[in-house]
GROMACS .gro file of C-alpha atoms in nm:
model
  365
    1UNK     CA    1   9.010   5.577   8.756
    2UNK     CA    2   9.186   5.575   8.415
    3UNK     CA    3   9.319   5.937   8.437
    4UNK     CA    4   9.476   5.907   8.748
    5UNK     CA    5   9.638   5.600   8.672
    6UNK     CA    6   9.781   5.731   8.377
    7UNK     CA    7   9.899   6.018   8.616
    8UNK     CA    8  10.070   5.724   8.812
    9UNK     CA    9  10.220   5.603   8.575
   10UNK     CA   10   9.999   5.360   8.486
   11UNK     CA   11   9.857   5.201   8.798
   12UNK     CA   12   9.949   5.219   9.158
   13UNK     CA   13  10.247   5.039   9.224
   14UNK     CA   14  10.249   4.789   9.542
   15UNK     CA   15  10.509   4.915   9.784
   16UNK     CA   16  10.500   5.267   9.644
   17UNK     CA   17  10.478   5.566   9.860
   18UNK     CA   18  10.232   5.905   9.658
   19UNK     CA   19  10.260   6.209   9.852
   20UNK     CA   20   9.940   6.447   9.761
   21UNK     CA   21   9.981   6.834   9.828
   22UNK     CA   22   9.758   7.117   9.815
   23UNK     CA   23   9.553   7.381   9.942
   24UNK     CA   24   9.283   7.322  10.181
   25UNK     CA   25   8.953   7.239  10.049
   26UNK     CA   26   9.112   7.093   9.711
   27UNK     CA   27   9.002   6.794   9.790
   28UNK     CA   28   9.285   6.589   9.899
   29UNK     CA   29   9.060   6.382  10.093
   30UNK     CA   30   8.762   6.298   9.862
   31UNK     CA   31   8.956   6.199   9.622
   32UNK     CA   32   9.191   5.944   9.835
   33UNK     CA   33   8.847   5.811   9.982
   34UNK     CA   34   8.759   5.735   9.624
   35UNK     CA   35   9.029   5.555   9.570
   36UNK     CA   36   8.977   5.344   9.870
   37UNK     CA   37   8.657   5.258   9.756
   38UNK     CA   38   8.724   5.138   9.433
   39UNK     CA   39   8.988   4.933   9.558
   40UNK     CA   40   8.811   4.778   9.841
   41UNK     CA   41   8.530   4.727   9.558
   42UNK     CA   42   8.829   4.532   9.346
   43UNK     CA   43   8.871   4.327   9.635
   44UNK     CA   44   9.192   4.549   9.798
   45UNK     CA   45   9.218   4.546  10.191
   46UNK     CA   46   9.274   4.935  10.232
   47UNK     CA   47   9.297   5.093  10.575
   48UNK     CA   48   9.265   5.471  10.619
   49UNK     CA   49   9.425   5.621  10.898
   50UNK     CA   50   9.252   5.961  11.021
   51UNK     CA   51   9.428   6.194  11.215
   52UNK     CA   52   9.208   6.493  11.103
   53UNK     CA   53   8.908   6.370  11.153
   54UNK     CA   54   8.686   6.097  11.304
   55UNK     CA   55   8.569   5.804  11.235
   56UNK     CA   56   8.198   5.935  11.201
   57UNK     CA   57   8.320   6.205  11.012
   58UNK     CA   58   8.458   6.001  10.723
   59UNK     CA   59   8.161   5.770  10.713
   60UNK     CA   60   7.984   6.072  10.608
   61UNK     CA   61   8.192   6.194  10.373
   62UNK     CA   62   8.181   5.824  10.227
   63UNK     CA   63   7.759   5.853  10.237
   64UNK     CA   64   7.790   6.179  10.041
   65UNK     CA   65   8.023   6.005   9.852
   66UNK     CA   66   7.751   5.717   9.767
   67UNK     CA   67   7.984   5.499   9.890
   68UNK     CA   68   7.900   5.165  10.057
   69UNK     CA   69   8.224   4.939  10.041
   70UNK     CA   70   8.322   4.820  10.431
   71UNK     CA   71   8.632   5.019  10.443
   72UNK     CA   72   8.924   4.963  10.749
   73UNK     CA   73   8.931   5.360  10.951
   74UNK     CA   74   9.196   5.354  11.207
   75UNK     CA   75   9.104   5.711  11.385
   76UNK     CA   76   9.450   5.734  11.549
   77UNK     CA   77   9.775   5.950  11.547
   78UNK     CA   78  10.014   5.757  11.718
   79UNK     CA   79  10.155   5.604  11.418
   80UNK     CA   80  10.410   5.325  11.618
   81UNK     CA   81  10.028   5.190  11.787
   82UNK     CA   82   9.877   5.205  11.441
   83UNK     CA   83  10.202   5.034  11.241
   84UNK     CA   84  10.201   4.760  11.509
   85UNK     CA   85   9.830   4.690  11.446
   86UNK     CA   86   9.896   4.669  11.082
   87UNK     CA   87  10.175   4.398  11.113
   88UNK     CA   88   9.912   4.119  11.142
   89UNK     CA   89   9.638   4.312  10.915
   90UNK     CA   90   9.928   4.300  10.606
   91UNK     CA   91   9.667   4.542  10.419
   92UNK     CA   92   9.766   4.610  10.056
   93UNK     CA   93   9.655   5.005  10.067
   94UNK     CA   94   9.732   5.261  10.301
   95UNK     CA   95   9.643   5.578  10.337
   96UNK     CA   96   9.749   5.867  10.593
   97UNK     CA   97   9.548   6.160  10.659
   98UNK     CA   98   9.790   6.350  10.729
   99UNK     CA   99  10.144   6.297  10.779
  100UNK     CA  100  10.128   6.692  10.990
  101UNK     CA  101   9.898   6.481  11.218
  102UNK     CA  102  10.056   6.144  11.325
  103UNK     CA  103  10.376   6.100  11.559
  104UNK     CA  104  10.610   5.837  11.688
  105UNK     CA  105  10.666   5.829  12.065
  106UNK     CA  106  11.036   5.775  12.053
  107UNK     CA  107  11.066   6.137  11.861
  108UNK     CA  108  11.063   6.394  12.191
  109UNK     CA  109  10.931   6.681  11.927
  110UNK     CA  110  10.555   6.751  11.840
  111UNK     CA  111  10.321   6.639  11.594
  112UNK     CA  112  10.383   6.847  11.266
  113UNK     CA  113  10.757   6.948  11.320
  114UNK     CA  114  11.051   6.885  11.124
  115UNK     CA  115  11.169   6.633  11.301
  116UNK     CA  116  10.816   6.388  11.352
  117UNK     CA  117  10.700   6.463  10.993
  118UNK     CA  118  11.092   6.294  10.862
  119UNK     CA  119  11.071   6.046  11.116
  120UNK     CA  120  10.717   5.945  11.063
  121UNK     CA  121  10.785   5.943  10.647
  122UNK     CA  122  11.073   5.703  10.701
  123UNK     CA  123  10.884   5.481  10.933
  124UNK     CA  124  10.620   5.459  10.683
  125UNK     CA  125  10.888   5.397  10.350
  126UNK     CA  126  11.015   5.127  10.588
  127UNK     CA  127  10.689   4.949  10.620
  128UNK     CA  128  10.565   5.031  10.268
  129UNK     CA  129  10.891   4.847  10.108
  130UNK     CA  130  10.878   4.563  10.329
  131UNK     CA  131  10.512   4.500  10.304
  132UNK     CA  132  10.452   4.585   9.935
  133UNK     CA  133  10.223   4.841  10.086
  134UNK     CA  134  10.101   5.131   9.853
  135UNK     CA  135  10.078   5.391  10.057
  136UNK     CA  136   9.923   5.729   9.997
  137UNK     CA  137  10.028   6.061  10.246
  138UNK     CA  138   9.854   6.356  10.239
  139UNK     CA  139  10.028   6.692  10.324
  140UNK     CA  140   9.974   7.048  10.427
  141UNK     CA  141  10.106   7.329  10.244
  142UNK     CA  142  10.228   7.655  10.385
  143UNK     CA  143  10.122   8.006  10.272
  144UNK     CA  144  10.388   8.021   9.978
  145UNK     CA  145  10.261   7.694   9.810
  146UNK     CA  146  10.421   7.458   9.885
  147UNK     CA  147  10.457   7.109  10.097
  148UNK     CA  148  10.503   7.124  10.471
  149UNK     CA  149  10.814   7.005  10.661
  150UNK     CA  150  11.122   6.956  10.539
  151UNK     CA  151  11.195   6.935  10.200
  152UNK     CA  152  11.329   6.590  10.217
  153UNK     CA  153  10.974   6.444  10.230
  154UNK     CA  154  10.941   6.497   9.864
  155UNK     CA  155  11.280   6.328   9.822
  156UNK     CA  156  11.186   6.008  10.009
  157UNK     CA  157  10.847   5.949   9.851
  158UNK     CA  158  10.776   5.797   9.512
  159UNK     CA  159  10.520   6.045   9.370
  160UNK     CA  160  10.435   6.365   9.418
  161UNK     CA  161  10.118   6.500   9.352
  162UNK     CA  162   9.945   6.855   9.390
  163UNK     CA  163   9.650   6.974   9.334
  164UNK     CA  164   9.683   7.325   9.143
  165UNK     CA  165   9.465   7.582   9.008
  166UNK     CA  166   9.142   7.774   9.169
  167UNK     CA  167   9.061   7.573   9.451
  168UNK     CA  168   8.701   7.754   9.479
  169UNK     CA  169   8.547   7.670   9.159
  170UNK     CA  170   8.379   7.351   8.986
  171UNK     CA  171   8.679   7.224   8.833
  172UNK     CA  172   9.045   7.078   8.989
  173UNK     CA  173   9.354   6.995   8.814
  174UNK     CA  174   9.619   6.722   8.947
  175UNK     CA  175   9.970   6.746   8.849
  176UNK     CA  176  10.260   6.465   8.904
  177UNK     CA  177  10.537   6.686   8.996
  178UNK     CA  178  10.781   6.403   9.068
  179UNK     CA  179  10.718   6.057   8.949
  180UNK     CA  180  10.985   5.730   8.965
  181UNK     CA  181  10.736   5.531   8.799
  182UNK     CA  182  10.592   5.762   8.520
  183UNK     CA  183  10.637   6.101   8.375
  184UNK     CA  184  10.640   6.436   8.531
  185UNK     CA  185  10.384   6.699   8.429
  186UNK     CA  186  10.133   6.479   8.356
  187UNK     CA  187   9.782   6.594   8.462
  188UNK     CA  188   9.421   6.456   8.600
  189UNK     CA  189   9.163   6.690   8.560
  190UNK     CA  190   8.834   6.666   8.736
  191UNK     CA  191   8.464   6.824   8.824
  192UNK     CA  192   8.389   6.849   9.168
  193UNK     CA  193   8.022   6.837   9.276
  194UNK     CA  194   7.814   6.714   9.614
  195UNK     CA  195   7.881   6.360   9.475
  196UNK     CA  196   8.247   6.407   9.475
  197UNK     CA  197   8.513   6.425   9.179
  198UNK     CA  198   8.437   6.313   8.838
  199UNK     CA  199   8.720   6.266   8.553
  200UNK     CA  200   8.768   6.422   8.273
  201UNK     CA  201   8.821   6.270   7.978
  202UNK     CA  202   8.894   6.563   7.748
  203UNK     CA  203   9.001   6.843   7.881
  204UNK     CA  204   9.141   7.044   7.565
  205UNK     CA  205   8.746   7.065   7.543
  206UNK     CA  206   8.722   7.232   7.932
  207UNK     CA  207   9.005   7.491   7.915
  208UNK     CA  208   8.882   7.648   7.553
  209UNK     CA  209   8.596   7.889   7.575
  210UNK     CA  210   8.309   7.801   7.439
  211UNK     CA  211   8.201   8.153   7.233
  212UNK     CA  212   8.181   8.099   6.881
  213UNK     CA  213   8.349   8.423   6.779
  214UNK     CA  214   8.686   8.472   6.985
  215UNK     CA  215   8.764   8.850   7.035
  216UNK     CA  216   9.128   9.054   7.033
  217UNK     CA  217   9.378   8.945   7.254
  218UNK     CA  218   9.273   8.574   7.258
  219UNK     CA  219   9.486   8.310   7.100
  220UNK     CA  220   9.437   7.887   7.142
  221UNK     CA  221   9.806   7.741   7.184
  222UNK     CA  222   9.822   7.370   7.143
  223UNK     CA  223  10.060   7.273   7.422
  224UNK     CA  224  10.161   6.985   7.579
  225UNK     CA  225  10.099   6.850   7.944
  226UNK     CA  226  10.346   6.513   8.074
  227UNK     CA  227  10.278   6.329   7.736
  228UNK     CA  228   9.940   6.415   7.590
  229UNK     CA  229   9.857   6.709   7.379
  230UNK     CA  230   9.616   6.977   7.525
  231UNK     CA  231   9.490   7.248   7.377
  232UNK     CA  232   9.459   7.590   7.635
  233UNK     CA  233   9.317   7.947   7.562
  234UNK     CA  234   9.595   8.202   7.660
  235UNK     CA  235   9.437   8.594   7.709
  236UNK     CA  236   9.583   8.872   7.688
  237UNK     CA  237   9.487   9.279   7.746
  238UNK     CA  238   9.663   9.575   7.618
  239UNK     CA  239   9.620   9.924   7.731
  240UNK     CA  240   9.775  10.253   7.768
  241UNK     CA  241   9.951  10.305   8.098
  242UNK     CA  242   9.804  10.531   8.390
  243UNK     CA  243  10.134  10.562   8.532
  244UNK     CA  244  10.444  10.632   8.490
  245UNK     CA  245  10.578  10.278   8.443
  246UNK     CA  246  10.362  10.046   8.276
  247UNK     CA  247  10.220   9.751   8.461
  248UNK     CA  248  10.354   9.352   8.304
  249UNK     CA  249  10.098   9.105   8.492
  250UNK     CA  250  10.111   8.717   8.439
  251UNK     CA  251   9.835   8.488   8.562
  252UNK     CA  252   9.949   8.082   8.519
  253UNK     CA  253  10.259   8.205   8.317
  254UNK     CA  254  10.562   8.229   8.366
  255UNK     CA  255  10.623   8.667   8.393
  256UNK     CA  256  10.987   8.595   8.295
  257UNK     CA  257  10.854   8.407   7.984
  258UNK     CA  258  10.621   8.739   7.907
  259UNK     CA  259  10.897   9.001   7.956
  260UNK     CA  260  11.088   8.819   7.677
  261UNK     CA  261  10.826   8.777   7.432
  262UNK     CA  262  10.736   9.166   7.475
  263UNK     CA  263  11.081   9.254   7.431
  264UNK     CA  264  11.112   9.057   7.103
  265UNK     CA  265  10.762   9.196   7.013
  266UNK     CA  266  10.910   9.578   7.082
  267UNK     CA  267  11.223   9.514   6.911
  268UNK     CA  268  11.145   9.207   6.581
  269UNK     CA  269  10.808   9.302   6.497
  270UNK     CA  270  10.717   9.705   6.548
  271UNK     CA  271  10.487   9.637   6.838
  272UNK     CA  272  10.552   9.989   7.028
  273UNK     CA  273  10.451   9.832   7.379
  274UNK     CA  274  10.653  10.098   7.623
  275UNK     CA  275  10.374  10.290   7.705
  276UNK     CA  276  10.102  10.041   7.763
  277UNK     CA  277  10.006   9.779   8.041
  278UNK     CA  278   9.980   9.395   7.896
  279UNK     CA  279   9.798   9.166   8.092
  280UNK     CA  280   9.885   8.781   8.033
  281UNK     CA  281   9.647   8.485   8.146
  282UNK     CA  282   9.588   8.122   8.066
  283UNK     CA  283   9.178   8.057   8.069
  284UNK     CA  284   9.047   7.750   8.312
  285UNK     CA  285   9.342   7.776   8.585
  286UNK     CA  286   9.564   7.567   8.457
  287UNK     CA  287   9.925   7.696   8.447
  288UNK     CA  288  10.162   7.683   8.129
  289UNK     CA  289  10.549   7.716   8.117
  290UNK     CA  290  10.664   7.539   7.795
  291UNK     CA  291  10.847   7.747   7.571
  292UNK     CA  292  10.638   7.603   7.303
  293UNK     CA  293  10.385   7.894   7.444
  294UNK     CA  294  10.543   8.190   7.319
  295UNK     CA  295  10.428   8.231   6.963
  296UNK     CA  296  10.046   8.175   7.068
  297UNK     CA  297  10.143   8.465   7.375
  298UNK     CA  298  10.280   8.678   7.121
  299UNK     CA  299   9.994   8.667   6.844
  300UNK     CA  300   9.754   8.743   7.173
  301UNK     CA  301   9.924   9.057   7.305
  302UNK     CA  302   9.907   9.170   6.926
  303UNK     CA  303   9.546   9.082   6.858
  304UNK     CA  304   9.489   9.271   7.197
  305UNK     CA  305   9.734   9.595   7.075
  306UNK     CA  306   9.605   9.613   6.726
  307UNK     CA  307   9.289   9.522   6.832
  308UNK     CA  308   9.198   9.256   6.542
  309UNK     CA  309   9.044   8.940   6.631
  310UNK     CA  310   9.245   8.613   6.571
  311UNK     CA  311   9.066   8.308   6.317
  312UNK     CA  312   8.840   8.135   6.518
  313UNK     CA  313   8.960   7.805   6.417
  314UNK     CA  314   9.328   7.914   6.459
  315UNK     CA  315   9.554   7.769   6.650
  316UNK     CA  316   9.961   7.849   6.753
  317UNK     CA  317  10.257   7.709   6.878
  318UNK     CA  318  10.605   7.752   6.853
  319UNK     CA  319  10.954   7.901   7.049
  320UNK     CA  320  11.054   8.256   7.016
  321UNK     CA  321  11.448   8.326   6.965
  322UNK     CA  322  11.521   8.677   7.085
  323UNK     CA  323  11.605   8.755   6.673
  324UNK     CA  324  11.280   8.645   6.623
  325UNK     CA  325  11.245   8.366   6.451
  326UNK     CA  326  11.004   8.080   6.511
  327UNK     CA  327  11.201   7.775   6.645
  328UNK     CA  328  11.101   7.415   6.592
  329UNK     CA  329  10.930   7.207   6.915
  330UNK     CA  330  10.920   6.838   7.024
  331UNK     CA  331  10.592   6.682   6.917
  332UNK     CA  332  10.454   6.915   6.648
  333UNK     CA  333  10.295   6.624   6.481
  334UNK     CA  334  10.079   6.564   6.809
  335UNK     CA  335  10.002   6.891   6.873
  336UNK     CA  336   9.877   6.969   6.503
  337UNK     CA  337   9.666   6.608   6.540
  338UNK     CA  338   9.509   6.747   6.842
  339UNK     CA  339   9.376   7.046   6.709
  340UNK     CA  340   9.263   6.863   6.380
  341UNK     CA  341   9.115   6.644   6.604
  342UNK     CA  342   8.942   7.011   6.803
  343UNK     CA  343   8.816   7.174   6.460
  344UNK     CA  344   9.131   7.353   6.427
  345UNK     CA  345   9.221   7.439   6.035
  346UNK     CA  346   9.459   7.751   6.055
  347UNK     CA  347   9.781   7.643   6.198
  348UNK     CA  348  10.044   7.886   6.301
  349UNK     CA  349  10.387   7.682   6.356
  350UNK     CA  350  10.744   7.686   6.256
  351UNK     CA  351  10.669   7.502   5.984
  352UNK     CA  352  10.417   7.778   5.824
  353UNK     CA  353  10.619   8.100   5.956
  354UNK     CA  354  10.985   8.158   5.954
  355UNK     CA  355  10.996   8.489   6.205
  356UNK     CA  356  10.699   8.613   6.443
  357UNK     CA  357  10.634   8.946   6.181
  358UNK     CA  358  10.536   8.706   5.947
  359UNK     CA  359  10.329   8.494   6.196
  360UNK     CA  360  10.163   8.855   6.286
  361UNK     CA  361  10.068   8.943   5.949
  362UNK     CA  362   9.920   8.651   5.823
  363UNK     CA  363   9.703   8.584   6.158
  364UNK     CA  364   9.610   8.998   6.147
  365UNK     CA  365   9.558   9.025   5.762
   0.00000   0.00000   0.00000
């Protein structure tokens, strides 16, 4: 799978431990049964250690799956019996579903708690680094997000990964958001169907929309995601307030990030925003929090305000300084390639505007 190796890192590396988060249904476990059968198909000896489900169950999530390779289930949660068992086995792949699941007897605490889920991680580094065992963890989440358990999980592990985005549509996004072994930020996006997750090659291609005239308030930024270049559709609606105080929503950005570019909207470029409700959103679920953003936010909310439709082949990025001006970012080259690459022809950058009233003019002319 040559996007999520290059989400790795480049590879998995033998006596590595990748901890994989997210919501349920995200699928967390299709895609780790994937990887088992490609590298049992590679000639790996991977064992997969249920604690959710059954044996049966997995063997028909691996028929769905169109999967045939003879793959090692240990249906067992008692992870001392199952380490044991795995002394003489010496697989090279392991793979724990889930670490809120297994226990160790010598623990006196239950399965899922603080204490079982730290205990049970370090029994696991200890017989991943003296093995050269990759091993692979899945993990719960909790209501606000985030992983399960103590937060020292995510310090012992190698990699941690997390599925992000709408969980109930076709498409899922996986982000590295620790990595010893490769970059952070770096993404893996993929299709989900009844034959299980498919890669994505391009996705600059997925998260732009596919009408051929773009109306106000949308703007493509060309931003970038770990170390490759992707190009994202960032929304935006303007409209006089109902209330009293108007209403500042972000969806997949960062609502700090928005106040600031409104303010320097208000104040450097004549937008009178106080009495009108801006709505903010990145298109295809994936979220956005480089700076580099700003100047493709700010040419949305004032397509949206003066209602005037960006170029269809334009594209923006750049910083906003709170005087105004446009401020230089890391890998303009790339990004500009990228969108070249996309169709792209009208550039808006801090190379081809100095302030964002200039930027405004020229993409509202």
């Amino acid at each position: 799978m040559r996007e999520f190796d290059g989400v790795l890192g480049g590879g998995i590396v033998p006596g590595s431990l990748t901890l994989i988060g997210g919501p349920p249904g995200a699928g967390k476990s299709t895609l780790l049964l994937q990887i088992a059968a490609n590298l049992v198909r590679n000639g790996t000896t991977v064992v997969y250690l249920c604690g959710e489900e059954s044996a049966a169950q997995i063997k028909l999530r691996a028929l769905r799956l169109r999967s045939d390779e003879s793959l090692l289930v240990f249906p067992e949660t008692n992870l001392r019996a199952v380490l044991d068992n795995l002394e003489a086995l010496r697989p090279q792949a392991l793979i724990v579903d889930s670490i809120q699941t297994v226990w160790l007897p010598e623990s006196e605490s239950y399965a899922g708690s603080v204490t079982q889920v730290r205990d049970c991680a370090q029994a696991l580094i200890e017989f991943a680094k003296r093995t050269d065992c990759a091993t692979f963890i899945v993990g719960h989440v909790t209501k606000d997000g985030s992983i399960a358990g103590p937060r020292l999980l995510e310090h012992l592990v190698d990699t941690v990964l997390y599925f992000e985005g709408e969980t109930s549509g076709e498409f899922r996004i996986v982000r590295a958001y620790k990595n010893r072994f490769g970059g952070v930020d770096e993404i893996c996006v993929f299709s989900m169907d009844g034959d299980g997750l498919h890669e994505i090659a391009n996705p600059s291609e997925l998260f732009l929309s596919q009408r051929k005239q773009r109306p106000s308030g949308s703007c493509v930024v060309a931003g970038i995601l770990g170390s490759r270049p992707v190009l994202i559709e960032v929304q935006a609606l303007v409209g006089e307030t109902a209330y009293g105080t108007p209403r500042r929503l972000a969806a997949n950005l960062d609502p700090a990030r928005l106040a600031m570019v409104l303010a320097i909207l208000e104040r450097r470029a004549g937008l009178h925003l106080g009495q009108h409700d801006v709505y903010a959103s990145v298109a295809g679920g994936l979220r956005m929090s480089e700076p580099a953003a700003d100047l493709g936010i700010a040419l949305a909310i004032a397509s949206a305000f003066r209602n005037r439709s960006l170029p269809n082949d334009a594209v923006a990025f750049g910083e906003l300084g709170l005087s105004g001006e446009i401020r230089a970012v890391q890998a303009a080259a790339r990004r500009q390639s990228e969108a070249q690459r996309l169709g792209f022809r009208t550039i808006y950058s801090p190379q081809s505007h100095a302030d964002i009233t200039q930027a405004i003019q020229a993409a509202l002319a």
